[in-house]
């Protein structure tokens, strides 16, 4: 090999070296640009706020307010409506100072409901007119009664004995044909035919409902 050929080869080799470096630099720049773009894309996805909104929605769901009707008592049980109940009244033996009658309100539905307070009780004559006055509230207002299906709440109706025996004055209201009872918290009445109680001595009271 002549010196000129060696020089020529050296020249070709030295000429190829910058071209390789340029290709390497270009590839490196492309890789760096792709990595930068990927990182930039990842940052955009985490900063757009969408992840926080989804998390917030999941946290808010359990605290959503329940139905307004079931929110009244805070426990999800609605108040008893007149249509949920049936009514009965019967004499209670053993009253020492007059006559007591057990007024019962029965939950006839398949769901629990609440009662609290005293029912409003009216005696109705055969002509449909009210006899005397509504029963006067007696005692404390009472506590909330949760009526499970087919269970009963009780209130006591009280009046004086009939006749001149020291507890009544001999004057009694007309015997009723029916009772009209408004459960507490409702504007509709339950009506049941009954000839009792017959109120005497102008004494007619009702207690709060209880078990």
GROMACS .gro file of C-alpha atoms in nm:
model
  211
    1UNK     CA    1   0.000   0.000   0.000
    2UNK     CA    2   0.135   0.338  -0.098
    3UNK     CA    3   0.149   0.634   0.135
    4UNK     CA    4  -0.102   0.818  -0.084
    5UNK     CA    5  -0.353   0.529  -0.059
    6UNK     CA    6  -0.308   0.518   0.316
    7UNK     CA    7  -0.362   0.888   0.331
    8UNK     CA    8  -0.669   0.858   0.112
    9UNK     CA    9  -0.812   0.583   0.336
   10UNK     CA   10  -0.733   0.791   0.640
   11UNK     CA   11  -0.909   1.080   0.476
   12UNK     CA   12  -1.214   0.866   0.402
   13UNK     CA   13  -1.216   0.731   0.754
   14UNK     CA   14  -1.178   1.073   0.905
   15UNK     CA   15  -1.450   1.202   0.675
   16UNK     CA   16  -1.689   0.923   0.789
   17UNK     CA   17  -1.642   1.001   1.155
   18UNK     CA   18  -1.833   1.334   1.159
   19UNK     CA   19  -2.123   1.176   0.967
   20UNK     CA   20  -2.159   0.899   1.235
   21UNK     CA   21  -2.153   1.153   1.509
   22UNK     CA   22  -2.423   1.357   1.338
   23UNK     CA   23  -2.646   1.048   1.308
   24UNK     CA   24  -2.588   0.958   1.671
   25UNK     CA   25  -2.668   1.310   1.783
   26UNK     CA   26  -2.987   1.312   1.577
   27UNK     CA   27  -3.106   0.981   1.723
   28UNK     CA   28  -3.025   1.100   2.074
   29UNK     CA   29  -3.219   1.421   2.017
   30UNK     CA   30  -3.518   1.225   1.889
   31UNK     CA   31  -3.515   0.995   2.192
   32UNK     CA   32  -3.486   1.291   2.427
   33UNK     CA   33  -3.773   1.468   2.252
   34UNK     CA   34  -3.994   1.158   2.277
   35UNK     CA   35  -3.916   1.117   2.647
   36UNK     CA   36  -3.989   1.484   2.709
   37UNK     CA   37  -4.320   1.454   2.524
   38UNK     CA   38  -4.419   1.144   2.728
   39UNK     CA   39  -4.337   1.316   3.057
   40UNK     CA   40  -4.523   1.624   2.947
   41UNK     CA   41  -4.827   1.412   2.853
   42UNK     CA   42  -4.820   1.237   3.192
   43UNK     CA   43  -4.804   1.569   3.375
   44UNK     CA   44  -5.101   1.703   3.180
   45UNK     CA   45  -5.311   1.398   3.271
   46UNK     CA   46  -5.246   1.434   3.643
   47UNK     CA   47  -5.300   1.810   3.656
   48UNK     CA   48  -5.628   1.843   3.466
   49UNK     CA   49  -5.834   1.804   3.787
   50UNK     CA   50  -6.044   1.515   3.656
   51UNK     CA   51  -5.903   1.265   3.907
   52UNK     CA   52  -5.987   1.492   4.202
   53UNK     CA   53  -6.342   1.540   4.079
   54UNK     CA   54  -6.405   1.166   4.055
   55UNK     CA   55  -6.265   1.112   4.404
   56UNK     CA   56  -6.481   1.392   4.540
   57UNK     CA   57  -6.795   1.242   4.383
   58UNK     CA   58  -6.728   0.905   4.546
   59UNK     CA   59  -6.684   1.067   4.886
   60UNK     CA   60  -7.003   1.271   4.853
   61UNK     CA   61  -7.228   0.979   4.764
   62UNK     CA   62  -7.255   0.814   5.109
   63UNK     CA   63  -7.361   1.144   5.269
   64UNK     CA   64  -7.640   1.213   5.022
   65UNK     CA   65  -7.961   1.313   5.201
   66UNK     CA   66  -8.225   1.041   5.225
   67UNK     CA   67  -8.583   1.081   5.130
   68UNK     CA   68  -8.738   1.391   5.293
   69UNK     CA   69  -9.020   1.192   5.445
   70UNK     CA   70  -8.777   0.947   5.608
   71UNK     CA   71  -8.557   1.232   5.730
   72UNK     CA   72  -8.813   1.374   5.969
   73UNK     CA   73  -8.707   1.162   6.266
   74UNK     CA   74  -8.346   1.123   6.162
   75UNK     CA   75  -8.378   0.746   6.166
   76UNK     CA   76  -8.556   0.683   5.839
   77UNK     CA   77  -8.893   0.574   5.985
   78UNK     CA   78  -9.195   0.777   5.865
   79UNK     CA   79  -9.477   0.907   6.080
   80UNK     CA   80  -9.789   0.689   6.086
   81UNK     CA   81 -10.065   0.817   5.858
   82UNK     CA   82 -10.430   0.758   5.939
   83UNK     CA   83 -10.452   0.520   5.642
   84UNK     CA   84 -10.179   0.304   5.803
   85UNK     CA   85 -10.383   0.242   6.117
   86UNK     CA   86 -10.693   0.070   6.248
   87UNK     CA   87 -10.864   0.158   6.575
   88UNK     CA   88 -11.051  -0.009   6.861
   89UNK     CA   89 -11.178   0.092   7.207
   90UNK     CA   90 -11.282  -0.122   7.504
   91UNK     CA   91 -11.345  -0.081   7.874
   92UNK     CA   92 -11.045  -0.118   8.105
   93UNK     CA   93 -11.134  -0.271   8.444
   94UNK     CA   94 -10.991  -0.153   8.772
   95UNK     CA   95 -11.014   0.227   8.752
   96UNK     CA   96 -11.046   0.356   9.109
   97UNK     CA   97 -11.189   0.700   9.039
   98UNK     CA   98 -11.412   0.661   8.737
   99UNK     CA   99 -11.406   0.465   8.414
  100UNK     CA  100 -11.109   0.402   8.187
  101UNK     CA  101 -11.118   0.288   7.826
  102UNK     CA  102 -10.828   0.149   7.626
  103UNK     CA  103 -10.797   0.316   7.287
  104UNK     CA  104 -10.567   0.122   7.054
  105UNK     CA  105 -10.416   0.221   6.721
  106UNK     CA  106 -10.281  -0.074   6.523
  107UNK     CA  107 -10.029  -0.057   6.240
  108UNK     CA  108 -10.195  -0.259   5.964
  109UNK     CA  109  -9.916  -0.212   5.708
  110UNK     CA  110  -9.601  -0.417   5.649
  111UNK     CA  111  -9.366  -0.131   5.742
  112UNK     CA  112  -9.284   0.039   6.073
  113UNK     CA  113  -9.409   0.390   6.146
  114UNK     CA  114  -9.393   0.643   6.430
  115UNK     CA  115  -9.650   0.792   6.666
  116UNK     CA  116  -9.591   1.057   6.929
  117UNK     CA  117  -9.834   1.249   7.145
  118UNK     CA  118 -10.205   1.231   7.218
  119UNK     CA  119 -10.475   1.150   6.963
  120UNK     CA  120 -10.767   1.389   6.928
  121UNK     CA  121 -11.084   1.204   7.025
  122UNK     CA  122 -11.442   1.309   6.949
  123UNK     CA  123 -11.770   1.134   7.028
  124UNK     CA  124 -12.018   1.138   6.740
  125UNK     CA  125 -12.394   1.097   6.764
  126UNK     CA  126 -12.615   0.902   6.529
  127UNK     CA  127 -12.700   1.224   6.350
  128UNK     CA  128 -12.330   1.285   6.276
  129UNK     CA  129 -12.296   1.576   6.520
  130UNK     CA  130 -12.025   1.598   6.783
  131UNK     CA  131 -12.131   1.513   7.138
  132UNK     CA  132 -11.983   1.748   7.397
  133UNK     CA  133 -11.617   1.846   7.354
  134UNK     CA  134 -11.306   1.668   7.235
  135UNK     CA  135 -11.117   1.476   7.504
  136UNK     CA  136 -10.890   1.697   7.714
  137UNK     CA  137 -10.518   1.608   7.711
  138UNK     CA  138 -10.403   1.444   8.032
  139UNK     CA  139 -10.049   1.391   8.159
  140UNK     CA  140  -9.723   1.431   7.974
  141UNK     CA  141  -9.684   1.442   7.596
  142UNK     CA  142  -9.511   1.106   7.598
  143UNK     CA  143  -9.228   0.960   7.392
  144UNK     CA  144  -9.209   0.844   7.033
  145UNK     CA  145  -9.362   0.502   6.979
  146UNK     CA  146  -9.228   0.293   6.692
  147UNK     CA  147  -9.509   0.074   6.566
  148UNK     CA  148  -9.384  -0.238   6.394
  149UNK     CA  149  -9.627  -0.412   6.155
  150UNK     CA  150  -9.938  -0.545   6.333
  151UNK     CA  151  -9.842  -0.397   6.670
  152UNK     CA  152 -10.053  -0.152   6.874
  153UNK     CA  153 -10.009   0.174   7.061
  154UNK     CA  154 -10.239   0.249   7.356
  155UNK     CA  155 -10.399   0.563   7.498
  156UNK     CA  156 -10.633   0.579   7.796
  157UNK     CA  157 -10.969   0.757   7.781
  158UNK     CA  158 -11.103   0.853   8.122
  159UNK     CA  159 -11.441   0.973   8.247
  160UNK     CA  160 -11.639   0.975   8.572
  161UNK     CA  161 -11.863   0.693   8.686
  162UNK     CA  162 -12.222   0.706   8.576
  163UNK     CA  163 -12.463   0.784   8.863
  164UNK     CA  164 -12.461   0.957   9.197
  165UNK     CA  165 -12.185   0.764   9.367
  166UNK     CA  166 -11.952   1.041   9.467
  167UNK     CA  167 -11.741   1.041   9.149
  168UNK     CA  168 -12.004   1.163   8.907
  169UNK     CA  169 -12.287   1.413   8.935
  170UNK     CA  170 -12.545   1.198   8.764
  171UNK     CA  171 -12.534   1.399   8.442
  172UNK     CA  172 -12.393   1.220   8.139
  173UNK     CA  173 -12.357   1.306   7.776
  174UNK     CA  174 -12.563   1.120   7.520
  175UNK     CA  175 -12.431   0.777   7.433
  176UNK     CA  176 -12.216   0.796   7.120
  177UNK     CA  177 -12.279   0.616   6.795
  178UNK     CA  178 -11.914   0.628   6.690
  179UNK     CA  179 -11.569   0.759   6.777
  180UNK     CA  180 -11.369   0.991   6.555
  181UNK     CA  181 -10.997   0.977   6.632
  182UNK     CA  182 -10.721   1.185   6.476
  183UNK     CA  183 -10.378   1.020   6.525
  184UNK     CA  184 -10.118   1.276   6.639
  185UNK     CA  185  -9.951   1.459   6.354
  186UNK     CA  186 -10.225   1.382   6.101
  187UNK     CA  187 -10.521   1.576   5.968
  188UNK     CA  188 -10.734   1.274   5.883
  189UNK     CA  189 -10.952   1.077   6.122
  190UNK     CA  190 -11.024   0.714   6.195
  191UNK     CA  191 -11.390   0.638   6.260
  192UNK     CA  192 -11.526   0.332   6.438
  193UNK     CA  193 -11.878   0.256   6.554
  194UNK     CA  194 -11.891   0.233   6.933
  195UNK     CA  195 -12.137   0.312   7.212
  196UNK     CA  196 -11.854   0.385   7.454
  197UNK     CA  197 -11.725   0.570   7.631
  198UNK     CA  198 -12.031   0.739   7.769
  199UNK     CA  199 -11.897   1.054   7.930
  200UNK     CA  200 -12.026   1.155   8.272
  201UNK     CA  201 -11.949   1.441   8.508
  202UNK     CA  202 -11.824   1.649   8.215
  203UNK     CA  203 -11.495   1.465   8.254
  204UNK     CA  204 -11.336   1.331   7.936
  205UNK     CA  205 -10.957   1.301   7.906
  206UNK     CA  206 -10.699   1.123   7.687
  207UNK     CA  207 -10.339   1.030   7.761
  208UNK     CA  208 -10.040   1.017   7.526
  209UNK     CA  209  -9.987   0.702   7.324
  210UNK     CA  210  -9.755   0.436   7.463
  211UNK     CA  211  -9.684   0.064   7.424
   0.00000   0.00000   0.00000
